[in-house]
Every structure is written in C-alpha cells, then in structure tokens.
Coordinates of C-alpha atoms in Angstrom, one line a residue:
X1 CA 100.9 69.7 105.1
X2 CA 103.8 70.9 106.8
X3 CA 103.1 74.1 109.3
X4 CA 105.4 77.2 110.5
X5 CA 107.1 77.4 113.0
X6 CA 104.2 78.9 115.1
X7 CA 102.2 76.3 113.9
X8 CA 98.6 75.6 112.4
X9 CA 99.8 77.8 109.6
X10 CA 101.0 76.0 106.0
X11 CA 105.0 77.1 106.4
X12 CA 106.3 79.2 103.9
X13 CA 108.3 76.4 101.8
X14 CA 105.2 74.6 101.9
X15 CA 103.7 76.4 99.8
X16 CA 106.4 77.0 97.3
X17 CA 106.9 75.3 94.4
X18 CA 109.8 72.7 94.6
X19 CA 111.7 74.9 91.9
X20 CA 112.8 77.2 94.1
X21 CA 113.7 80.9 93.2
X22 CA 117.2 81.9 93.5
X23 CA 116.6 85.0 95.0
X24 CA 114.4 83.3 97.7
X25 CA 117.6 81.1 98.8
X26 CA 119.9 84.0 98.5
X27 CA 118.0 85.3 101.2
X28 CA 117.5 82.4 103.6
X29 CA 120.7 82.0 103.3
X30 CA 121.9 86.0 104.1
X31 CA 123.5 86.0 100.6
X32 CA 125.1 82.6 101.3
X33 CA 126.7 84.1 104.1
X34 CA 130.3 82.1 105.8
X35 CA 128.0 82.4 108.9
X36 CA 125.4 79.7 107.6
X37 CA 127.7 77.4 106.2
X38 CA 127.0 74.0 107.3
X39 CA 129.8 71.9 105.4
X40 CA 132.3 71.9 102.3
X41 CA 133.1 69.3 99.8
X42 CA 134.2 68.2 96.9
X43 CA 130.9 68.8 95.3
X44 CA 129.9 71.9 96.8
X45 CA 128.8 73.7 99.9
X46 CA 126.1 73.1 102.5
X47 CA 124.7 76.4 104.0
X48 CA 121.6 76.7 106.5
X49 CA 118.5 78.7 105.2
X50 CA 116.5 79.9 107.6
X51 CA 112.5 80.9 105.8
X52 CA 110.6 83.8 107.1
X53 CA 108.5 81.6 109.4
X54 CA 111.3 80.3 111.1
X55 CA 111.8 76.8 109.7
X56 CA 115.5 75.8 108.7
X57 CA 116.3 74.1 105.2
X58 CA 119.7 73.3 104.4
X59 CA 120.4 74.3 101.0
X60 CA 123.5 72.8 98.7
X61 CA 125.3 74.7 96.5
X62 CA 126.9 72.8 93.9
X63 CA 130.7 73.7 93.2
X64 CA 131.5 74.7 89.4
X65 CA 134.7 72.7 89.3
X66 CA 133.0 69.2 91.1
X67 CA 135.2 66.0 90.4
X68 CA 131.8 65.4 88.4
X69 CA 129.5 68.0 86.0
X70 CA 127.8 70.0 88.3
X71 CA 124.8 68.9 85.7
X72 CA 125.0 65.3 86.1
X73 CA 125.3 65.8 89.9
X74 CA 122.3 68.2 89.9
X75 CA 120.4 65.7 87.7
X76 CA 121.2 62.6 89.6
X77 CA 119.7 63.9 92.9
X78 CA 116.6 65.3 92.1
X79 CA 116.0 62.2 89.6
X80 CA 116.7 59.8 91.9
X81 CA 115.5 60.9 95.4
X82 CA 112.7 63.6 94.2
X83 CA 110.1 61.0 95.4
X84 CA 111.7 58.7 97.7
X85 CA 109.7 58.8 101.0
X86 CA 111.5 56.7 103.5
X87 CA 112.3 57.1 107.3
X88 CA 116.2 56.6 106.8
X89 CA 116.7 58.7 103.5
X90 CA 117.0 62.2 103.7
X91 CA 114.3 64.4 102.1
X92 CA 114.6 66.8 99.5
X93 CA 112.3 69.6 99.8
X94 CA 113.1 71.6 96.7
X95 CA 115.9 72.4 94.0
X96 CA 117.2 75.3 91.8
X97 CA 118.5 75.7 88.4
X98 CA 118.7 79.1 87.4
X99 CA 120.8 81.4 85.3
X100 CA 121.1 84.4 86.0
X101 CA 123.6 87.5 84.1
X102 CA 127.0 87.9 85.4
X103 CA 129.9 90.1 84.3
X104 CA 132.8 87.6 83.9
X105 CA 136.1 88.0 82.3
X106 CA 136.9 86.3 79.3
X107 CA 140.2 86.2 77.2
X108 CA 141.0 89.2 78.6
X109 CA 137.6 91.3 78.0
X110 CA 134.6 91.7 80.3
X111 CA 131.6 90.0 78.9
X112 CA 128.1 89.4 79.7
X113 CA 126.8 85.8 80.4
X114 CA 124.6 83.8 81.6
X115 CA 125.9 81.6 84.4
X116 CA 123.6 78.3 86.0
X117 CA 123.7 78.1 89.4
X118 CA 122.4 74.9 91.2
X119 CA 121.2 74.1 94.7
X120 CA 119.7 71.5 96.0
X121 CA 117.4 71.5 99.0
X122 CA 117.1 69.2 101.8
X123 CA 114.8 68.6 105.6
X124 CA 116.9 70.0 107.7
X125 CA 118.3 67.5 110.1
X126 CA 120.3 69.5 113.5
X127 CA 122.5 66.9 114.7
X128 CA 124.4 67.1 111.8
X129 CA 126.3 64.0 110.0
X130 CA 127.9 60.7 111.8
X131 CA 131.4 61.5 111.3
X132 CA 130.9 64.2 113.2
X133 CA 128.9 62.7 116.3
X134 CA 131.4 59.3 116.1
X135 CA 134.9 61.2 115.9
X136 CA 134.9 65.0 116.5
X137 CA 132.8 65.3 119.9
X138 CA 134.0 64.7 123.2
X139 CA 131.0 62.4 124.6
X140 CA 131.2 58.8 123.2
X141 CA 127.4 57.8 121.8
X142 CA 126.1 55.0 123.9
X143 CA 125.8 51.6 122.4
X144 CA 122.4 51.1 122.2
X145 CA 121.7 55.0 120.1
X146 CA 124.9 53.1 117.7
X147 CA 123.0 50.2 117.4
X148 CA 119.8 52.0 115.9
X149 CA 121.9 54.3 113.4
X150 CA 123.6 50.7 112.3
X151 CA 120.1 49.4 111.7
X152 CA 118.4 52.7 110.6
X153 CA 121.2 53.1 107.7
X154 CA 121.0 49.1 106.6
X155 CA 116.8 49.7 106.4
X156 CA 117.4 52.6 104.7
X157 CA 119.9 51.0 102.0
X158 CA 117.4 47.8 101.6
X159 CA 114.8 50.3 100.6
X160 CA 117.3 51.8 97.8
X161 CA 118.3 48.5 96.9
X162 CA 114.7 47.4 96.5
X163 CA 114.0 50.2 94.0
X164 CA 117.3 49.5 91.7
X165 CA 119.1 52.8 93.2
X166 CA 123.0 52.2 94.3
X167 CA 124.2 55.0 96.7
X168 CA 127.7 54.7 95.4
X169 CA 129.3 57.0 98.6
X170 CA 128.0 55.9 101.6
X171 CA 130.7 56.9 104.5
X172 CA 129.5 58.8 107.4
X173 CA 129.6 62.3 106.2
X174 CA 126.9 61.3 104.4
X175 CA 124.5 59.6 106.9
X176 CA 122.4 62.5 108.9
X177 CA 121.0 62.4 111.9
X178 CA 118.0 64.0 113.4
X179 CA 116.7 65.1 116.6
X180 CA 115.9 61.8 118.1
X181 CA 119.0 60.4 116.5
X182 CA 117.5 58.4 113.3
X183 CA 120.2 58.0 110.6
X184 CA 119.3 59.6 107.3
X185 CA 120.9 58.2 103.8
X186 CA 121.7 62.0 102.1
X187 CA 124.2 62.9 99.3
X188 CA 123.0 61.4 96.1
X189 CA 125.4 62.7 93.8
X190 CA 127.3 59.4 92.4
X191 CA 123.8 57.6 92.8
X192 CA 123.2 55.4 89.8
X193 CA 120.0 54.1 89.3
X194 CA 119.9 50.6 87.4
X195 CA 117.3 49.7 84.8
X196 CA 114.9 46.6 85.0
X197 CA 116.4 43.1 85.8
X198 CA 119.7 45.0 85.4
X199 CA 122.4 43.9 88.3
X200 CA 125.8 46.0 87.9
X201 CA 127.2 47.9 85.0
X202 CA 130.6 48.9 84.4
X203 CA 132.2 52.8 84.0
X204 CA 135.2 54.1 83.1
X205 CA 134.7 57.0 85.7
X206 CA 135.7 55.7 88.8
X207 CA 134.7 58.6 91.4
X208 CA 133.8 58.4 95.1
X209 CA 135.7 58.8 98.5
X210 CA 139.0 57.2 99.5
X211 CA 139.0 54.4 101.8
X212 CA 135.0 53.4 101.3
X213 CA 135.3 52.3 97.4
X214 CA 134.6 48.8 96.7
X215 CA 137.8 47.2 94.8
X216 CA 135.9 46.0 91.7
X217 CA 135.1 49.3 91.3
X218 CA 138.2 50.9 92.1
X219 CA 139.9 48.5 89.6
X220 CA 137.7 47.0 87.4
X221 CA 134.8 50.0 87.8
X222 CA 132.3 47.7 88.0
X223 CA 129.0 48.9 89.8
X224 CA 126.7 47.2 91.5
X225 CA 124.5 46.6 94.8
X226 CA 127.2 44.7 96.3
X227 CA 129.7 48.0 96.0
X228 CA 127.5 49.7 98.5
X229 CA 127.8 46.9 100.8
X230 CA 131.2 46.9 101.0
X231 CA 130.8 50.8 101.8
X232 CA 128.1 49.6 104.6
X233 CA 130.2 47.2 105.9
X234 CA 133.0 50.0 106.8
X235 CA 130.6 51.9 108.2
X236 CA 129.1 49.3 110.6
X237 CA 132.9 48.7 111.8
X238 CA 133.2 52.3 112.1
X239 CA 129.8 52.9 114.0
X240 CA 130.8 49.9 115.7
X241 CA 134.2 50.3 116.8
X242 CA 134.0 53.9 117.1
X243 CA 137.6 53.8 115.6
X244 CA 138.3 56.1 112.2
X245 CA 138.8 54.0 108.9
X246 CA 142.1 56.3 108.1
X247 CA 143.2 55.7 104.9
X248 CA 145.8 58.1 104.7
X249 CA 144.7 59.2 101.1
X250 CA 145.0 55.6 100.5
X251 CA 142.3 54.2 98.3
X252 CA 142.1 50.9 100.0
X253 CA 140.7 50.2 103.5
X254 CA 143.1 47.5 104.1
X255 CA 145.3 48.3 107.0
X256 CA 141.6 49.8 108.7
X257 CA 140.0 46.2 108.1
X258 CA 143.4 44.1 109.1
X259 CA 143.1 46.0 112.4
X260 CA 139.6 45.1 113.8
X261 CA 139.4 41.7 112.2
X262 CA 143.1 41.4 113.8
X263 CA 142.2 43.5 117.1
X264 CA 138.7 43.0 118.0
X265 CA 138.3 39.8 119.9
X266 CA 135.7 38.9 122.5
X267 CA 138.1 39.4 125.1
X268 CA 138.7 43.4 123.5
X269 CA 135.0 44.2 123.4
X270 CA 134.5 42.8 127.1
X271 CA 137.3 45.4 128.1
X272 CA 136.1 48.1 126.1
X273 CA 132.7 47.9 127.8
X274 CA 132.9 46.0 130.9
X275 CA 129.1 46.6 131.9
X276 CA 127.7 45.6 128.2
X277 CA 126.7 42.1 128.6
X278 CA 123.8 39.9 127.2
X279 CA 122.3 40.9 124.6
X280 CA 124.6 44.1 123.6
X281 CA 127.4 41.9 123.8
X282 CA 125.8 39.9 121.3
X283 CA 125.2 43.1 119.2
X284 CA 128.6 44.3 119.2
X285 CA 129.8 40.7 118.2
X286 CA 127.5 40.2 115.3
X287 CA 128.1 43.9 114.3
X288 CA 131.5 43.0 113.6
X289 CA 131.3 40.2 112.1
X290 CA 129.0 41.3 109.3
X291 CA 130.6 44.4 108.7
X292 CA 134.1 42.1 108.1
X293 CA 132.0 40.2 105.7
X294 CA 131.0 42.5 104.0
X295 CA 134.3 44.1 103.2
X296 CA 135.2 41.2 101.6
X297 CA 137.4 41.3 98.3
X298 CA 135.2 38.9 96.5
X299 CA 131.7 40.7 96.4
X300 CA 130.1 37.1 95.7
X301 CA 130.9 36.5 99.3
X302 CA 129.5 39.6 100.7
X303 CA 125.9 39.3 102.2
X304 CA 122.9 41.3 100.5
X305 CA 121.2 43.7 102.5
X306 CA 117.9 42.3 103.0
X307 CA 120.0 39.3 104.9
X308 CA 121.9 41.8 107.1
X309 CA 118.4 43.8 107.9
X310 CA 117.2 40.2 109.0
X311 CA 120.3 39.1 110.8
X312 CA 120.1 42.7 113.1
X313 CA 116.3 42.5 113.6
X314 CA 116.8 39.1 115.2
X315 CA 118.9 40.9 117.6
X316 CA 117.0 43.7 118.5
X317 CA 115.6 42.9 121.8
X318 CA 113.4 45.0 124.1
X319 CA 116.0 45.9 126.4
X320 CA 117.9 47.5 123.8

C-alpha cells in the first residue's frame, strides 16, 4: 500500500475509493486554480493536485467541447487502462463522474441543471512529457537516457499490443517521464481496444494529432496495430534525431521523414557526436533505420513491435 508523504502511514488517496469526489479534487487542485495547471489540450486540461499528506496527483479535466464526446473519452480511459499494471504505462489512480447543479443560461432564461463533470486521475510523474525534455529545454539529453526512453516506450507498446489495446496517439506529449527518466505511455483517449482474434477495424472518425497519423488511417480510417507503429516509428526518429517532426498543420509527415532518411547518413551521425562510437554508434544507426521502416506507406512492410523490442534488446549492452 502506498504511504504519505511522511511515510509508514497509508497516504490519503490510498485510501480513497478510485471514484473520486469532486469536491476532494476541487480542493487539491485550489479550485482548479491557473497556478496548478500542468498542460492544455484538445481534450482537456491537466492540473497538479496536491492531497493533504503531501503527495501530488495530476488530475485531467476533460473539455466540454473535445474533438470527441467528453463521454467516450472518459469511458475509453478508465476501460482500457483501469487495470493495466506496467512499468512503461502510466497509472491511473482514480476518476470522477459527477454532476453537480449549475445555473446556466438557456435560450435566453436562467435555468437549473445538472452538468457532468469528468476528470481523470493519474501517478504523478515530475519530469513532465518528452516533447518537452527533447525540444523546449536548453540541455540536450544524453544518448544513452534517449536510448532507454526509445526502448521503455517500444516495451511499453508490446505490452498494449499483447492485450489487443491500440494507443491510436502516441507523439511525445504523450509519453511521461519520471524521476529516473523511465518513459510512461499516458493519454488514452482515442485508445481502441480490439476484440478476440480481431486485427484492425475501420471508422469513419478519423481523429488524432497531425503529423503522427498513419495514412491508412488518415485515408482509408483503417485501424490497427500497425497505425501505432507508424506513430512509434516517428517518435524513435524524433527521440533519435532530436529534430521536431513539423508538420506545419500538415497531416502527413512527409517532408519530416524525406529529411532524415535523405539527411542522416553515417558520416552526419559521426559529426553530430564525434565521441559516440561502438556500440552507441550502432544504436543511433539501427534507431534510424527502424524508425524509417516503420513509417512506411505500406503497413505490411512495417515491423511488429515484439520484432523491434527484440532488435533493441540485442543492442543493449552493458556499457550503455
């Protein structure tokens, strides 16, 4: 059982229920103050909650007018990752769905009503997200703390693909990070979860973030394991690279993938990091070339993940 922040006493969310009250993340949260927000997005905001004992949550509050029902978001996390134990998935520690009455206007004429609200409820994890720690801080991650987000996220990913779940926006907004730097899968809102001997379905729906959507999807909306990998495999060049996949609002990665397959040759990583040899070298090389397969067109020709977990455990050496 989890303890406070003093320790050898159960923590206060411990012993909560994992429906949380409203009121109780109201006030973690200093009335969902603009001091303890976290993030924004399209599908709502992320705000710090701080219990009485000390221990930080991070509590999402889901937007009213999300490119997709608040409901279905609400449903899809908490049915999909509720139980999910794994090193390299974020954990949710608790949710809320609760109405409570509001005055709102309507048609011109004050009314009573009773409006949902729903949060979500998540470890806290203080290094916050990978975009952040690739492209918006000054100090350049090392190669080797790169290498075990790459293979952290790709574990994590095998472990959703072994139990039928497809992530559907992995980018790196949505891979955490924790103290000692271990990547976190998070954000399961477009998650689908596919039945028994089921391998891809097809929607008319097609929602998810510019620039990291697989084109059968984005075309044909066909879903399947394999649309995640070509997600993965942007983020591996990405992480990789530590070059941004800009889009430019565009939907397609094109001009992002044309660009490393086009710019990053031996002789470019060997001048990007003159004192990486050996086995990092080898690391960086393979890197690349897996993330370039998997952003191929064809999915057929895109690797599954259980081959690209085995591929970067035969490169993990002790040195590394």
């Amino acid at each position: 059982m989890a303890t406070g922040a003093s320790g050898g006493q159960p923590s206060v969310l411990s012993t909560l229920p994992k429906d949380l009250p409203l009121d109780f993340l109201k006030t973690i949260t200093d009335q969902f103050s603009p001091e303890h927000i976290l993030g924004t997005g399209a599908f709502g905001t992320v705000y710090m909650g701080i219990a009485p004992d000390g221990q930080k949550i991070t509590v999402k509050k889901l937007a009213e007018n999300s490119p997709i029902a608040r409901d279905k978001l609400f449903t899809n996390e908490v049915q999909n990752i509720m139980a999910l134990h794994h090193e390299n998935v974020v954990k949710l520690v608790g949710y809320c769905h609760e109405a409570q009455k509001k005055v709102v206007q309507n048609n011109g004429r004050y009314i009573v009503a009773d409006i949902v609200e729903s949060l979500l409820c998540y470890e806290y994890l203080p290094q916050g997200n990978l975009q952040k720690n690739l492209f918006e801080v000054s100090c350049v991650m090392d190669w080797d703390t790169r290498f075990k987000i790459i293979k952290g996220i790709c574990q994590g990913l095998a472990f959703l693909h072994s139990i039928s779940i497809v992530h559907m926006d992995l980018k790196p907004e949505n891979i955490l990070l924790d103290g000692k730097m271990i990547p976190k899968i998070a954000d399961f809102g477009l998650s689908r979860l596919f039945g028994q001997e089921q391998t891809r379905m097809r929607t008319q729906n097609v929602v998810g973030s510019y620039g990291y959507i697989a084109p059968e999807y984005l075309y044909k909306g066909e879903i399947s394991t394999k649309s995640d990998i070509y997600s993965l495999g942007l983020l591996i060049l990405e992480t990789t690279t530590v070059e941004k996949n800009c889009s430019n609002n565009e939907p397609s990665a094109t001009q992002f993938i044309k660009s490393v397959h086009d710019n990053w040759t031996d002789e470019h990583i060997v001048s990007q990091w003159p004192h990486l040899y050996g086995d990092r070298f080898q690391q960086i090389k393979v890197c690349i070339k897996i993330g370039l397969e998997c952003v191929e067109i064809d999915r057929q020709k895109r690797p599954s993940i259980e081959e690209i977990v085995n591929r970067l455990n035969g490169l993990w050496s002790t040195g590394s």
